[in-house]
Each structure stands twice: as structure tokens, then as C-alpha cells.
Amino acid sequence: VNLDYAAWLQATPVALDAKAYPFTQAIVWRTGRRVLDTAAAELCQGIAEAFAVEPKVGEAARLAPCRLYLGLPTDLPGFVANQVSAYVQQVCGDGYVIVPIEGGSLAVVGHVDIGCLYGVFHLLRAIRMAQPLTEPIVQSPHNELRMINHWDNADGTIERGYAGKSLFYRSNTVQFDPVRVRDYARLLASVGINAIAVNNVNVHRVETQFVTDAYLPSLARLADLFRDYGVRIFLSVNFASPVELGDLATADPLDPEVQAWWNSTADRIYRHIPDFGGFLVKADSEFRPGPFTYGRDHADGANMLARSLKPYGGLVIWRCFVYNCLQDWRDRKTDRARAAFDHFVPLDGRFDDNVLLQIKNGPMDFQVREPVSPLFGGLARTNQMLELQITQEYTGQQKHVCYLVPQWKEILDFDTHACGQGSTVARCVSGALFGCAHGGIAGVVNVGDDLNWTGHSFAQANLYGFGRLCWDPSLSVETITDEWVRLTYGDDQDVVSALAYILLASWRTYEDYTAPLGVGWMVNPGHHYGPNVDGYEYSKWGTYHFSDCHGIGVDRTIATGTGYTGQYHEPNRSMYENLETCPDELLLFFHHVPYTHRLRSGKTVIQHIYDTHFGGVEAVEQMRRMWAELADKVDPERHHAVRTRLDVQLQDAIEWRDVINTYFYRKSGIPDRQGRTIF
Ligand code: GCU
């Protein structure tokens, strides 16, 4: 067995015996509802794995001295319902309560069945982590939509996928192993994910047909597997579908025939998939078609689609990753970082109530370090979602350890100051700050058909942490990390502390040996792996660092640059605008400075570059040593697999270090103060 397959739902027995949790002897629920039956089955399985005793069910369960009651308030016997009702009233959406009942019983209760399932996963996690269950637990999700985006293509490839082929498609057909998909749905639900877009945002010729009868029956079978775990499916759609499928001469969103075409398309989809979530749309972005072709704007386009879904309760998730990807590198005035804000802020308030704008965390594109997109806080009358990248496109492609939960936490905690202090990104996207009807977080997922799901075993921690943060962005990085490590690799103290150390150091380490101080983009074009300082410097993608013999960085100030800093509210605007207050780690994102510029840390920029690049490689060496020391404490298969990847990481970190250091030494002519080897 590959232990990685079970991920954080390991089947190992726990140290405690079942007597510590007397309610595990019997489970009482009302059978016949799919999600609740799933919840009960998970509970039986989880208890059997943990304690090696099967809980009683059915009539036998009702006679047991202590019981676990599972269900909605209306499913419960009166005396249980009475004891939980005060807590259940505090629950919102698909949340749940876990409440001790007199006499050693326990109740797991939600307003909807899926809430009960989440409660079960919480309970099993608590048992695995030996947490006491003596006080009532009341949990509501902070975000309505907790969503996974698959960039899977019908031919089985995955755009920016680093863990094998698609779980859903082969040879231009929907083809999947139902057991595998079910296990995947289970993993997602166990961390609270409730929505999934099953195909790439770049909708090519074949995937354009997903909305037709040629594909809907098989997609409906896929949706059915996710349904048991409360995960609703969405489709990425091609804005030009009416034209590309050969039905109409135009896709103009204001043309009534186009509206009628989408209306009947929505109707067809819902006949196959009654709980269909809606559309995810990449339009007028990187050569994808969109409303601009017809002189219309994004609100016209999104609202037209939204009206087709409205009668069925569907949503349109419209991406804001819109910029000019045919820029002239000689043009220093155009700034790609400004684009999303410039396109969408003028449309604030014009979107229908079942449209959400999906906004990437940063203004560029999932770099290892970027400021938070100023669209958060810039849109006050529009439903919005945060888009994160779980797949490690620019962060080591799952060959390197790069645990992104600390990055995501910084993003969610960032204060936009849109409505004064405390206007965090977490509150913008949940809808709480502006009172929006819908909100949530989406992540471009890192899984494929590799037996361990994510290629690198430690990349599972990103998927886990993503789900946990969607549910509750106020969880601490340490809590999430501790949960993942112990659930996945067990409780041995040496393993727990070494793994937590490695994970928590990894993002900073990756940043240290790659592009410095927020400048980004020093990667090989196309596949985005490995160092290439000028790889994008003379390209059309709007991704430059402007290094010369004097200095480096992009001047995005109002005073002398592109004016991007003006898209932030005060005090962020001034903080970024002024060299004295701009955080070091983002300095080169906002300013062009001489190599001798002194950072707030006291070091010069050039010395910082050298120090972090040498230090980054040393940090990888240390991770490798720490992992090697765990050889006797981790199963050989996982130990070996991770060691192999750490070897690759070290080798490639050395390459990064030497290329970057050499480049800047040659550009600046300034030697390393410590005289280390630079080529
Ligand atoms: C990045 C990524 C592409 C992707 C695009 C997007 O540019 O490299 O593969 O299609 O983002 O998010 O749409």
C-alpha cells in the first residue's frame, strides 16, 4: 500500500482506546438520504479504523448504552434535539455542531446533510488527534463557495499539472475510475470543499462541446460521484460557444439570439445535472474570446450568462485575469499589474446578483511573492472570490517543497482598509465586508492521477491547508500544519517537529533562492521551471525587472512610475509609494533602485541577493539532513520518495543560486562582501 494514497485520512489505529469516546459504540441516523448515508458510512469506517471495533448500527444501535446521533434537528429524538437546539441555532449554512449528550452520547447535527458530513470529518479528525470532545463545538464556514478549479483538458493533460494525468479525461472523452474519483471527492469533502470546476479555464475545441448532449451524460456520471460528498460541479465554458459549435454567426452578449442559445444550453445542462453549480469563464484574456469582440464589456458578457442560469439557481464565476498579453517591452508606461483593477473597478455595481468576480491573489500571476491585488477593497458592490494557485506552477512544480499556507494566510489577513481598519481580504471575499450575497475562495488544484495525488507527498499539505483556510481563514498556520503532519505522518514527536519545521521554512526558502524582493518572473518561458533572469525581459507578456548596470526593479509609484500604487487605499498606498516604508520583500515590485540601495534590514540590495541565494541553498541542505534523520521513523516508501525530490530540489536550488548571483554580479560589478564563489 502507498500510504500517501490515504493522504490525511490515514487508516492507522489511534493510541487511545474506544472507552475514551463511549459514543463510538453505536451510530443512530435516519437512512435513505445520500449525503447523510455517506456521513454515517465515513463514521463507521473511521471508527473501525481507529479502534478496530465496528460500531453498532440500526436497531442494535438504538439499544446501546451510549450513541452517536447524526442528522438534522428533525431527525433526532426529542431529548437530543432539546440538548442541541441552542447550539444549532448558532450555525449558518452548511456548518455543524458536535454536542455531548447526557450519559456519554454525542450528537453531530447540521441544518443540511452536508453539514453533518463535515461534522463527521471534524469528529474523526479530533479523535485521531486525541482531542477531548467534552465541550460543544459550533462551526460555520466563513465562505459559501469553497472551490477547486481543475485545469484538466479532455485529452487527459493538465495545464500546469505536476502529478500525472487527469483524473477525469482520456483521449477526448470523459473517462474515469469511479473508485478513484470517489476517493478524491472524499478527500475534498473532508476539508470542506463544496464546489469543483472540472475543466480548464482555457476551453479548447473539444471542451467547448462539454455543454452539448455529446458530453453531458458522462459529465453527469462524474457529477453523481461528487454528489455523495456534497461537491457540486461547475463547467468552464467558451464565450464563443454559439459560434464555435456552429449554431450562430455571433456570440454578441446583447444579441437576443445569443441569449436564447445560452438559455437553452443552461436548460439542457440542468436536465442532465440538476444541481449544476454554474459557469467559470476566462474571457478576453490570453487569446480567449469574450465580449470585447463585439464592443461589449465584461458586465454585458457575464450578465448574459448569468440570466441563462438564474432560473436554476446557477452562478457565473467570471475571472478578472484580464490584461494585454501583447505588450511592447520598450513601453515603460503600460503596467500589467494595473490591468485587472483598471478593467473591473469601472464596472463595480453592474453585475447581476448571481455573478461573482474571481480575482487572483496578486496583480500579476501567482509569483512566489506579490502584493495583494488592489481589486480586493476596490470593488464594493460586486460579489467576489479569491483565486489561489495550489498547483506549484511558479513555486517549484511539486519537485520542490513549497508550503503555501503561510503565503495564503498573509493574503487573507491583508488589510485593504476599504472600510477602515480590519477590512481584510478574508472579509472582502466572504462577502461579509460589503454585504455581498455570494463569496468564496477558489484554488487551482495540484492533483493528478499519480498514486499519491500530488506528486510530492508534502504538496498534499497545500491541498489540505487550502480547504481548511476556505472553511476558516482565521485558523493559524501552526494549527493547520500540526493537523496535516499528525494526520498524515503520525504523532512521533521527532517527525512532527521536523516536518513542521521543513514546511514552515519552505516558502521563504524557495523565495530566497529564486527571484529576489518581489520582482518575479526570472524563470524559463513557457514551462516556468528553473532560472532564466532575462527569460521574460524582452517578451510581450508585461513581465519585466529592468535590471541594468545601476539597478533593478519596476517603478510603480504615482510620483515617477506607472501609478499602480494609487490603486490601493490609504495607508497602503503611501506605504508602498515611499521607499522608506515599502516592505523589503516587495521593494522591487514597487521601486527601481540602485544595487547599493539599503533595505530596511540594513543590507544593500545586492548583498541581500547574494545572502538569500547562498542561504536558500543552505536551508535546502538542512531540510535534506532533517529528513534523512527520520529514515527509521517514516515508512520506507514515502521516505524514499521525498528524499528523491529533496535531492532534485537541492540540485536545482544550486542552479538558481549560481545563475542569479552570477547574473547580478556581472551586471553590477559589485563583489560579495563575504567573498563566496560567484561565477
Ligand atoms: C497563467 C498560467 C496559464 C493559465 C493562466 C490563467 O498565465 O501560466 O497556464 O492559463 O495563468 O490563469 O488563465
CSV table of N, CA and C in Angstrom, one decimal, residues 154-293:
chain,number,residue,atom,x,y,z
A,154,ALA,N,-9.5,17.7,-22.0
A,154,ALA,CA,-10.2,16.4,-22.4
A,154,ALA,C,-9.2,15.4,-22.9
A,155,ASP,N,-8.0,15.8,-23.4
A,155,ASP,CA,-7.1,14.8,-23.9
A,155,ASP,C,-6.3,14.1,-22.7
A,156,GLY,N,-6.6,14.5,-21.5
A,156,GLY,CA,-6.0,13.9,-20.3
A,156,GLY,C,-4.8,14.7,-19.8
A,157,THR,N,-4.4,15.7,-20.5
A,157,THR,CA,-3.3,16.5,-20.0
A,157,THR,C,-3.9,17.5,-19.0
A,158,ILE,N,-3.0,18.0,-18.1
A,158,ILE,CA,-3.4,19.1,-17.2
A,158,ILE,C,-2.5,20.3,-17.3
A,159,GLU,N,-3.1,21.4,-17.7
A,159,GLU,CA,-2.3,22.6,-17.8
A,159,GLU,C,-1.7,22.9,-16.4
A,160,ARG,N,-0.4,23.1,-16.3
A,160,ARG,CA,0.2,23.4,-15.1
A,160,ARG,C,0.0,22.2,-14.0
A,161,GLY,N,-0.1,21.0,-14.5
A,161,GLY,CA,-0.3,19.9,-13.6
A,161,GLY,C,1.1,19.2,-13.4
A,162,TYR,N,1.4,18.8,-12.2
A,162,TYR,CA,2.7,18.2,-11.9
A,162,TYR,C,2.5,16.9,-11.1
A,163,ALA,N,1.4,16.2,-11.3
A,163,ALA,CA,1.2,15.0,-10.6
A,163,ALA,C,0.5,13.9,-11.5
A,164,GLY,N,0.9,13.9,-12.7
A,164,GLY,CA,0.3,12.9,-13.6
A,164,GLY,C,-0.8,13.5,-14.5
A,165,LYS,N,-1.6,12.6,-15.0
A,165,LYS,CA,-2.7,13.0,-15.9
A,165,LYS,C,-4.0,13.2,-15.2
A,166,SER,N,-4.9,13.6,-16.0
A,166,SER,CA,-6.2,14.0,-15.4
A,166,SER,C,-6.9,12.8,-14.7
A,167,LEU,N,-7.6,13.1,-13.7
A,167,LEU,CA,-8.5,12.0,-13.1
A,167,LEU,C,-9.8,11.8,-13.8
A,168,PHE,N,-10.1,12.7,-14.8
A,168,PHE,CA,-11.4,12.7,-15.4
A,168,PHE,C,-11.5,12.4,-16.8
A,169,TYR,N,-10.4,12.6,-17.6
A,169,TYR,CA,-10.5,12.5,-19.0
A,169,TYR,C,-9.3,11.7,-19.6
A,170,ARG,N,-9.6,11.1,-20.8
A,170,ARG,CA,-8.6,10.5,-21.6
A,170,ARG,C,-9.1,10.6,-23.0
A,171,SER,N,-8.1,10.8,-24.0
A,171,SER,CA,-8.4,10.7,-25.4
A,171,SER,C,-9.7,11.4,-25.8
A,172,ASN,N,-9.9,12.6,-25.3
A,172,ASN,CA,-11.0,13.4,-25.6
A,172,ASN,C,-12.4,12.9,-25.2
A,173,THR,N,-12.4,12.0,-24.2
A,173,THR,CA,-13.6,11.5,-23.7
A,173,THR,C,-13.6,11.7,-22.1
A,174,VAL,N,-14.8,11.7,-21.5
A,174,VAL,CA,-14.8,11.7,-20.1
A,174,VAL,C,-14.6,10.3,-19.7
A,175,GLN,N,-13.5,10.0,-19.0
A,175,GLN,CA,-13.1,8.6,-18.7
A,175,GLN,C,-12.5,8.6,-17.3
A,176,PHE,N,-13.1,7.9,-16.4
A,176,PHE,CA,-12.5,8.0,-15.0
A,176,PHE,C,-12.8,6.7,-14.3
A,177,ASP,N,-11.9,6.5,-13.3
A,177,ASP,CA,-12.1,5.3,-12.4
A,177,ASP,C,-13.0,5.8,-11.3
A,178,PRO,N,-14.2,5.2,-11.2
A,178,PRO,CA,-15.2,5.7,-10.2
A,178,PRO,C,-14.7,5.6,-8.8
A,179,VAL,N,-13.9,4.6,-8.5
A,179,VAL,CA,-13.4,4.4,-7.1
A,179,VAL,C,-12.4,5.6,-6.8
A,180,ARG,N,-11.6,5.9,-7.8
A,180,ARG,CA,-10.6,6.9,-7.6
A,180,ARG,C,-11.3,8.3,-7.4
A,181,VAL,N,-12.3,8.5,-8.2
A,181,VAL,CA,-13.0,9.8,-8.2
A,181,VAL,C,-13.7,9.9,-6.8
A,182,ARG,N,-14.3,8.8,-6.4
A,182,ARG,CA,-15.0,8.9,-5.1
A,182,ARG,C,-14.0,9.2,-4.0
A,183,ASP,N,-12.9,8.5,-4.1
A,183,ASP,CA,-11.8,8.8,-3.0
A,183,ASP,C,-11.4,10.2,-3.1
A,184,TYR,N,-11.4,10.8,-4.2
A,184,TYR,CA,-11.0,12.2,-4.4
A,184,TYR,C,-12.1,13.1,-3.8
A,185,ALA,N,-13.3,12.8,-4.1
A,185,ALA,CA,-14.4,13.6,-3.6
A,185,ALA,C,-14.4,13.6,-2.0
A,186,ARG,N,-14.0,12.4,-1.5
A,186,ARG,CA,-14.0,12.2,-0.1
A,186,ARG,C,-12.9,13.1,0.5
A,187,LEU,N,-11.7,13.1,-0.1
A,187,LEU,CA,-10.6,13.9,0.4
A,187,LEU,C,-11.1,15.4,0.4
A,188,LEU,N,-11.7,15.8,-0.7
A,188,LEU,CA,-12.1,17.2,-0.8
A,188,LEU,C,-13.2,17.5,0.3
A,189,ALA,N,-14.2,16.7,0.4
A,189,ALA,CA,-15.2,17.0,1.4
A,189,ALA,C,-14.6,17.0,2.8
A,190,SER,N,-13.6,16.1,3.1
A,190,SER,CA,-13.1,16.1,4.4
A,190,SER,C,-12.5,17.4,4.9
A,191,VAL,N,-12.1,18.2,3.9
A,191,VAL,CA,-11.6,19.6,4.3
A,191,VAL,C,-12.6,20.7,3.9
A,192,GLY,N,-13.9,20.3,3.6
A,192,GLY,CA,-14.9,21.2,3.5
A,192,GLY,C,-15.1,21.8,2.1
A,193,ILE,N,-14.4,21.2,1.1
A,193,ILE,CA,-14.6,21.7,-0.3
A,193,ILE,C,-16.0,21.4,-0.8
A,194,ASN,N,-16.7,22.3,-1.4
A,194,ASN,CA,-18.1,22.0,-1.9
A,194,ASN,C,-18.4,22.3,-3.3
A,195,ALA,N,-17.3,22.7,-4.1
A,195,ALA,CA,-17.6,23.0,-5.5
A,195,ALA,C,-16.3,22.7,-6.3
A,196,ILE,N,-16.5,22.3,-7.5
A,196,ILE,CA,-15.4,21.9,-8.4
A,196,ILE,C,-15.7,22.3,-9.8
A,197,ALA,N,-14.8,23.0,-10.4
A,197,ALA,CA,-14.9,23.2,-11.9
A,197,ALA,C,-14.0,22.2,-12.5
A,198,VAL,N,-14.6,21.4,-13.4
A,198,VAL,CA,-14.0,20.1,-13.8
A,198,VAL,C,-13.1,20.2,-15.0
A,199,ASN,N,-13.1,21.4,-15.7
A,199,ASN,CA,-12.2,21.5,-16.9
A,199,ASN,C,-11.5,22.9,-16.9
A,200,ASN,N,-10.4,22.9,-17.7
A,200,ASN,CA,-9.5,24.0,-17.8
A,200,ASN,C,-10.3,25.3,-18.1
A,201,VAL,N,-9.8,26.4,-17.6
A,201,VAL,CA,-10.4,27.7,-17.9
A,201,VAL,C,-10.1,28.1,-19.4
A,202,ASN,N,-9.0,27.5,-19.9
A,202,ASN,CA,-8.8,27.6,-21.4
A,202,ASN,C,-9.6,26.5,-22.0
A,203,VAL,N,-10.7,26.9,-22.5
A,203,VAL,CA,-11.7,25.9,-23.1
A,203,VAL,C,-11.4,25.7,-24.6
A,204,HIS,N,-10.8,24.6,-24.9
A,204,HIS,CA,-10.4,24.4,-26.3
A,204,HIS,C,-11.5,23.8,-27.1
A,205,ARG,N,-11.2,23.3,-28.3
A,205,ARG,CA,-12.2,22.9,-29.2
A,205,ARG,C,-13.1,21.8,-28.6
A,206,VAL,N,-12.5,20.7,-28.1
A,206,VAL,CA,-13.2,19.6,-27.6
A,206,VAL,C,-14.1,20.0,-26.4
A,207,GLU,N,-13.4,20.7,-25.5
A,207,GLU,CA,-14.1,21.0,-24.2
A,207,GLU,C,-15.3,22.0,-24.5
A,208,THR,N,-15.2,22.7,-25.6
A,208,THR,CA,-16.3,23.6,-25.9
A,208,THR,C,-17.6,22.8,-26.0
A,209,GLN,N,-17.4,21.5,-26.4
A,209,GLN,CA,-18.6,20.6,-26.6
A,209,GLN,C,-19.2,20.0,-25.3
A,210,PHE,N,-18.5,20.3,-24.2
A,210,PHE,CA,-19.0,19.8,-22.9
A,210,PHE,C,-20.4,20.2,-22.6
A,211,VAL,N,-20.9,21.3,-23.1
A,211,VAL,CA,-22.2,21.7,-22.8
A,211,VAL,C,-23.3,21.1,-23.8
A,212,THR,N,-22.8,20.2,-24.6
A,212,THR,CA,-23.8,19.5,-25.6
A,212,THR,C,-24.1,18.1,-25.1
A,213,ASP,N,-25.1,17.5,-25.8
A,213,ASP,CA,-25.5,16.2,-25.4
A,213,ASP,C,-24.4,15.1,-25.7
A,214,ALA,N,-23.4,15.5,-26.4
A,214,ALA,CA,-22.3,14.6,-26.7
A,214,ALA,C,-21.5,14.3,-25.4
A,215,TYR,N,-21.5,15.3,-24.5
A,215,TYR,CA,-20.6,15.1,-23.3
A,215,TYR,C,-21.4,15.1,-22.0
A,216,LEU,N,-22.6,15.7,-22.0
A,216,LEU,CA,-23.3,15.9,-20.7
A,216,LEU,C,-23.7,14.6,-20.0
A,217,PRO,N,-24.0,13.5,-20.7
A,217,PRO,CA,-24.4,12.3,-20.0
A,217,PRO,C,-23.2,11.8,-19.2
A,218,SER,N,-22.0,11.8,-19.8
A,218,SER,CA,-20.8,11.3,-19.0
A,218,SER,C,-20.4,12.3,-17.9
A,219,LEU,N,-20.5,13.6,-18.2
A,219,LEU,CA,-20.3,14.5,-17.1
A,219,LEU,C,-21.2,14.4,-16.0
A,220,ALA,N,-22.5,14.0,-16.3
A,220,ALA,CA,-23.5,13.8,-15.3
A,220,ALA,C,-23.1,12.6,-14.4
A,221,ARG,N,-22.4,11.6,-14.9
A,221,ARG,CA,-22.0,10.5,-14.1
A,221,ARG,C,-20.9,10.9,-13.1
A,222,LEU,N,-20.0,11.8,-13.6
A,222,LEU,CA,-19.0,12.4,-12.8
A,222,LEU,C,-19.6,13.2,-11.7
A,223,ALA,N,-20.6,14.0,-12.0
A,223,ALA,CA,-21.2,14.9,-11.0
A,223,ALA,C,-21.9,14.0,-10.0
A,224,ASP,N,-22.4,12.8,-10.4
A,224,ASP,CA,-23.1,12.0,-9.5
A,224,ASP,C,-22.1,11.4,-8.4
A,225,LEU,N,-20.9,11.2,-8.8
A,225,LEU,CA,-19.9,10.7,-7.8
A,225,LEU,C,-19.6,11.8,-6.7
A,226,PHE,N,-19.5,13.0,-7.2
A,226,PHE,CA,-19.2,14.1,-6.3
A,226,PHE,C,-20.4,14.4,-5.4
A,227,ARG,N,-21.6,14.1,-5.9
A,227,ARG,CA,-22.8,14.5,-5.2
A,227,ARG,C,-22.9,13.8,-3.8
A,228,ASP,N,-22.4,12.6,-3.7
A,228,ASP,CA,-22.5,11.9,-2.4
A,228,ASP,C,-21.7,12.6,-1.4
A,229,TYR,N,-20.7,13.4,-1.8
A,229,TYR,CA,-19.9,14.1,-0.9
A,229,TYR,C,-20.2,15.6,-0.9
A,230,GLY,N,-21.3,16.0,-1.4
A,230,GLY,CA,-21.8,17.4,-1.3
A,230,GLY,C,-20.9,18.3,-2.2
A,231,VAL,N,-20.2,17.8,-3.2
A,231,VAL,CA,-19.4,18.7,-4.1
A,231,VAL,C,-20.2,18.9,-5.4
A,232,ARG,N,-20.5,20.2,-5.7
A,232,ARG,CA,-21.3,20.5,-6.9
A,232,ARG,C,-20.3,20.8,-8.0
A,233,ILE,N,-20.6,20.4,-9.2
A,233,ILE,CA,-19.7,20.6,-10.3
A,233,ILE,C,-20.1,21.9,-11.1
A,234,PHE,N,-19.1,22.6,-11.6
A,234,PHE,CA,-19.1,23.7,-12.5
A,234,PHE,C,-18.4,23.4,-13.8
A,235,LEU,N,-18.7,24.0,-14.9
A,235,LEU,CA,-18.0,23.9,-16.1
A,235,LEU,C,-17.4,25.2,-16.5
A,236,SER,N,-16.1,25.1,-17.0
A,236,SER,CA,-15.5,26.3,-17.7
A,236,SER,C,-16.1,26.3,-19.1
A,237,VAL,N,-16.6,27.4,-19.5
A,237,VAL,CA,-17.2,27.5,-20.8
A,237,VAL,C,-16.5,28.5,-21.7
A,238,ASN,N,-16.7,28.3,-23.0
A,238,ASN,CA,-16.1,29.1,-24.0
A,238,ASN,C,-17.1,30.2,-24.4
A,239,PHE,N,-16.7,31.4,-24.2
A,239,PHE,CA,-17.6,32.5,-24.5
A,239,PHE,C,-18.2,32.5,-25.9
A,240,ALA,N,-17.3,32.0,-26.8
A,240,ALA,CA,-17.7,32.0,-28.3
A,240,ALA,C,-18.5,30.7,-28.6
A,241,SER,N,-18.9,29.9,-27.7
A,241,SER,CA,-19.6,28.6,-28.0
A,241,SER,C,-20.7,28.7,-29.0
A,242,PRO,N,-21.6,29.7,-29.0
A,242,PRO,CA,-22.6,29.6,-30.0
A,242,PRO,C,-22.1,29.7,-31.4
A,243,VAL,N,-20.9,30.3,-31.6
A,243,VAL,CA,-20.3,30.4,-32.9
A,243,VAL,C,-19.5,29.1,-33.2
A,244,GLU,N,-18.7,28.8,-32.2
A,244,GLU,CA,-17.7,27.7,-32.4
A,244,GLU,C,-18.4,26.3,-32.5
A,245,LEU,N,-19.6,26.2,-31.9
A,245,LEU,CA,-20.4,25.0,-32.1
A,245,LEU,C,-21.2,25.0,-33.4
A,246,GLY,N,-21.1,26.1,-34.1
A,246,GLY,CA,-21.7,26.2,-35.4
A,246,GLY,C,-23.2,26.5,-35.4
A,247,ASP,N,-23.7,27.1,-34.3
A,247,ASP,CA,-25.1,27.4,-34.3
A,247,ASP,C,-25.5,28.8,-34.7
A,248,LEU,N,-24.6,29.8,-34.4
A,248,LEU,CA,-24.9,31.2,-34.6
A,248,LEU,C,-23.7,31.8,-35.3
A,249,ALA,N,-24.0,33.0,-35.9
A,249,ALA,CA,-22.9,33.7,-36.5
A,249,ALA,C,-22.2,34.7,-35.6
A,250,THR,N,-22.8,34.8,-34.4
A,250,THR,CA,-22.3,35.8,-33.4
A,250,THR,C,-22.4,35.2,-32.0
A,251,ALA,N,-21.5,35.8,-31.1
A,251,ALA,CA,-21.6,35.5,-29.7
A,251,ALA,C,-21.9,36.8,-28.9
A,252,ASP,N,-22.3,37.8,-29.6
A,252,ASP,CA,-22.6,39.1,-29.0
A,252,ASP,C,-23.6,39.0,-27.8
A,253,PRO,N,-23.1,39.3,-26.6
A,253,PRO,CA,-24.0,39.1,-25.5
A,253,PRO,C,-25.3,39.9,-25.5
A,254,LEU,N,-25.3,40.9,-26.3
A,254,LEU,CA,-26.6,41.7,-26.3
A,254,LEU,C,-27.5,41.3,-27.4
A,255,ASP,N,-27.1,40.3,-28.2
A,255,ASP,CA,-28.0,39.8,-29.2
A,255,ASP,C,-29.0,38.8,-28.6
A,256,PRO,N,-30.3,39.0,-28.8
A,256,PRO,CA,-31.3,38.1,-28.2
A,256,PRO,C,-31.2,36.6,-28.6
A,257,GLU,N,-30.7,36.4,-29.8
A,257,GLU,CA,-30.5,35.0,-30.2
A,257,GLU,C,-29.4,34.3,-29.4
A,258,VAL,N,-28.4,35.1,-29.1
A,258,VAL,CA,-27.3,34.6,-28.3
A,258,VAL,C,-27.8,34.3,-26.9
A,259,GLN,N,-28.6,35.2,-26.3
A,259,GLN,CA,-29.2,34.9,-25.0
A,259,GLN,C,-30.0,33.7,-25.0
A,260,ALA,N,-30.8,33.5,-26.1
A,260,ALA,CA,-31.7,32.4,-26.2
A,260,ALA,C,-30.9,31.1,-26.3
A,261,TRP,N,-29.8,31.2,-27.0
A,261,TRP,CA,-28.9,30.0,-27.2
A,261,TRP,C,-28.4,29.6,-25.8
A,262,TRP,N,-27.9,30.5,-25.0
A,262,TRP,CA,-27.4,30.1,-23.7
A,262,TRP,C,-28.5,29.7,-22.8
A,263,ASN,N,-29.7,30.3,-22.9
A,263,ASN,CA,-30.8,29.8,-22.1
A,263,ASN,C,-31.1,28.3,-22.4
A,264,SER,N,-31.1,28.0,-23.6
A,264,SER,CA,-31.4,26.6,-23.9
A,264,SER,C,-30.3,25.7,-23.5
A,265,THR,N,-29.1,26.2,-23.6
A,265,THR,CA,-27.9,25.4,-23.1
A,265,THR,C,-28.0,25.2,-21.6
A,266,ALA,N,-28.3,26.2,-20.9
A,266,ALA,CA,-28.5,26.0,-19.4
A,266,ALA,C,-29.5,25.0,-19.1
A,267,ASP,N,-30.6,25.1,-19.9
A,267,ASP,CA,-31.8,24.2,-19.7
A,267,ASP,C,-31.3,22.7,-19.9
A,268,ARG,N,-30.5,22.5,-20.9
A,268,ARG,CA,-30.0,21.2,-21.3
A,268,ARG,C,-29.1,20.7,-20.1
A,269,ILE,N,-28.2,21.6,-19.7
A,269,ILE,CA,-27.3,21.1,-18.6
A,269,ILE,C,-28.0,20.7,-17.4
A,270,TYR,N,-29.0,21.5,-17.0
A,270,TYR,CA,-29.7,21.2,-15.8
A,270,TYR,C,-30.6,19.9,-15.9
A,271,ARG,N,-31.0,19.6,-17.1
A,271,ARG,CA,-31.7,18.3,-17.3
A,271,ARG,C,-30.8,17.1,-17.0
A,272,HIS,N,-29.5,17.3,-17.3
A,272,HIS,CA,-28.5,16.2,-17.0
A,272,HIS,C,-28.0,16.3,-15.6
A,273,ILE,N,-27.8,17.5,-15.1
A,273,ILE,CA,-27.1,17.7,-13.8
A,273,ILE,C,-28.0,18.7,-13.0
A,274,PRO,N,-29.0,18.2,-12.3
A,274,PRO,CA,-29.9,19.1,-11.6
A,274,PRO,C,-29.3,20.0,-10.6
A,275,ASP,N,-28.2,19.7,-10.0
A,275,ASP,CA,-27.6,20.5,-9.0
A,275,ASP,C,-26.3,21.2,-9.6
A,276,PHE,N,-26.3,21.4,-10.9
A,276,PHE,CA,-25.2,22.0,-11.5
A,276,PHE,C,-24.9,23.4,-10.9
A,277,GLY,N,-23.6,23.6,-10.7
A,277,GLY,CA,-23.2,24.9,-10.0
A,277,GLY,C,-23.2,26.1,-10.8
A,278,GLY,N,-22.7,26.0,-12.1
A,278,GLY,CA,-22.7,27.1,-13.0
A,278,GLY,C,-21.5,27.2,-13.8
A,279,PHE,N,-21.2,28.4,-14.4
A,279,PHE,CA,-20.1,28.5,-15.3
A,279,PHE,C,-18.9,29.2,-14.7
A,280,LEU,N,-17.7,28.8,-15.1
A,280,LEU,CA,-16.5,29.5,-14.8
A,280,LEU,C,-16.0,30.1,-16.2
A,281,VAL,N,-15.6,31.4,-16.2
A,281,VAL,CA,-15.3,32.0,-17.5
A,281,VAL,C,-14.0,32.8,-17.5
A,282,LYS,N,-13.2,32.4,-18.5
A,282,LYS,CA,-12.0,33.2,-18.8
A,282,LYS,C,-12.3,33.8,-20.1
A,283,ALA,N,-12.5,35.1,-20.1
A,283,ALA,CA,-12.9,35.8,-21.4
A,283,ALA,C,-12.0,37.0,-21.6
A,284,ASP,N,-11.7,37.2,-22.9
A,284,ASP,CA,-10.9,38.4,-23.3
A,284,ASP,C,-9.6,38.3,-22.5
A,285,SER,N,-9.0,37.2,-22.4
A,285,SER,CA,-7.8,37.0,-21.6
A,285,SER,C,-6.9,36.0,-22.3
A,286,GLU,N,-5.7,36.3,-22.6
A,286,GLU,CA,-4.7,35.4,-23.2
A,286,GLU,C,-5.4,34.7,-24.4
A,287,PHE,N,-5.9,35.4,-25.3
A,287,PHE,CA,-6.4,34.9,-26.6
A,287,PHE,C,-7.7,34.2,-26.5
A,288,ARG,N,-8.4,34.2,-25.3
A,288,ARG,CA,-9.7,33.6,-25.2
A,288,ARG,C,-10.7,34.6,-25.7
A,289,PRO,N,-11.8,34.1,-26.4
A,289,PRO,CA,-12.8,35.0,-26.9
A,289,PRO,C,-13.6,35.7,-25.7
A,290,GLY,N,-14.2,36.8,-26.0
A,290,GLY,CA,-15.0,37.4,-25.0
A,290,GLY,C,-15.9,38.5,-25.5
A,291,PRO,N,-16.5,39.3,-24.7
A,291,PRO,CA,-17.4,40.4,-25.2
A,291,PRO,C,-16.7,41.5,-25.9
A,292,PHE,N,-15.4,41.7,-25.7
A,292,PHE,CA,-14.7,42.8,-26.4
A,292,PHE,C,-14.8,42.7,-27.9
A,293,THR,N,-14.9,41.5,-28.4
A,293,THR,CA,-15.0,41.3,-29.9
A,293,THR,C,-16.2,42.0,-30.4
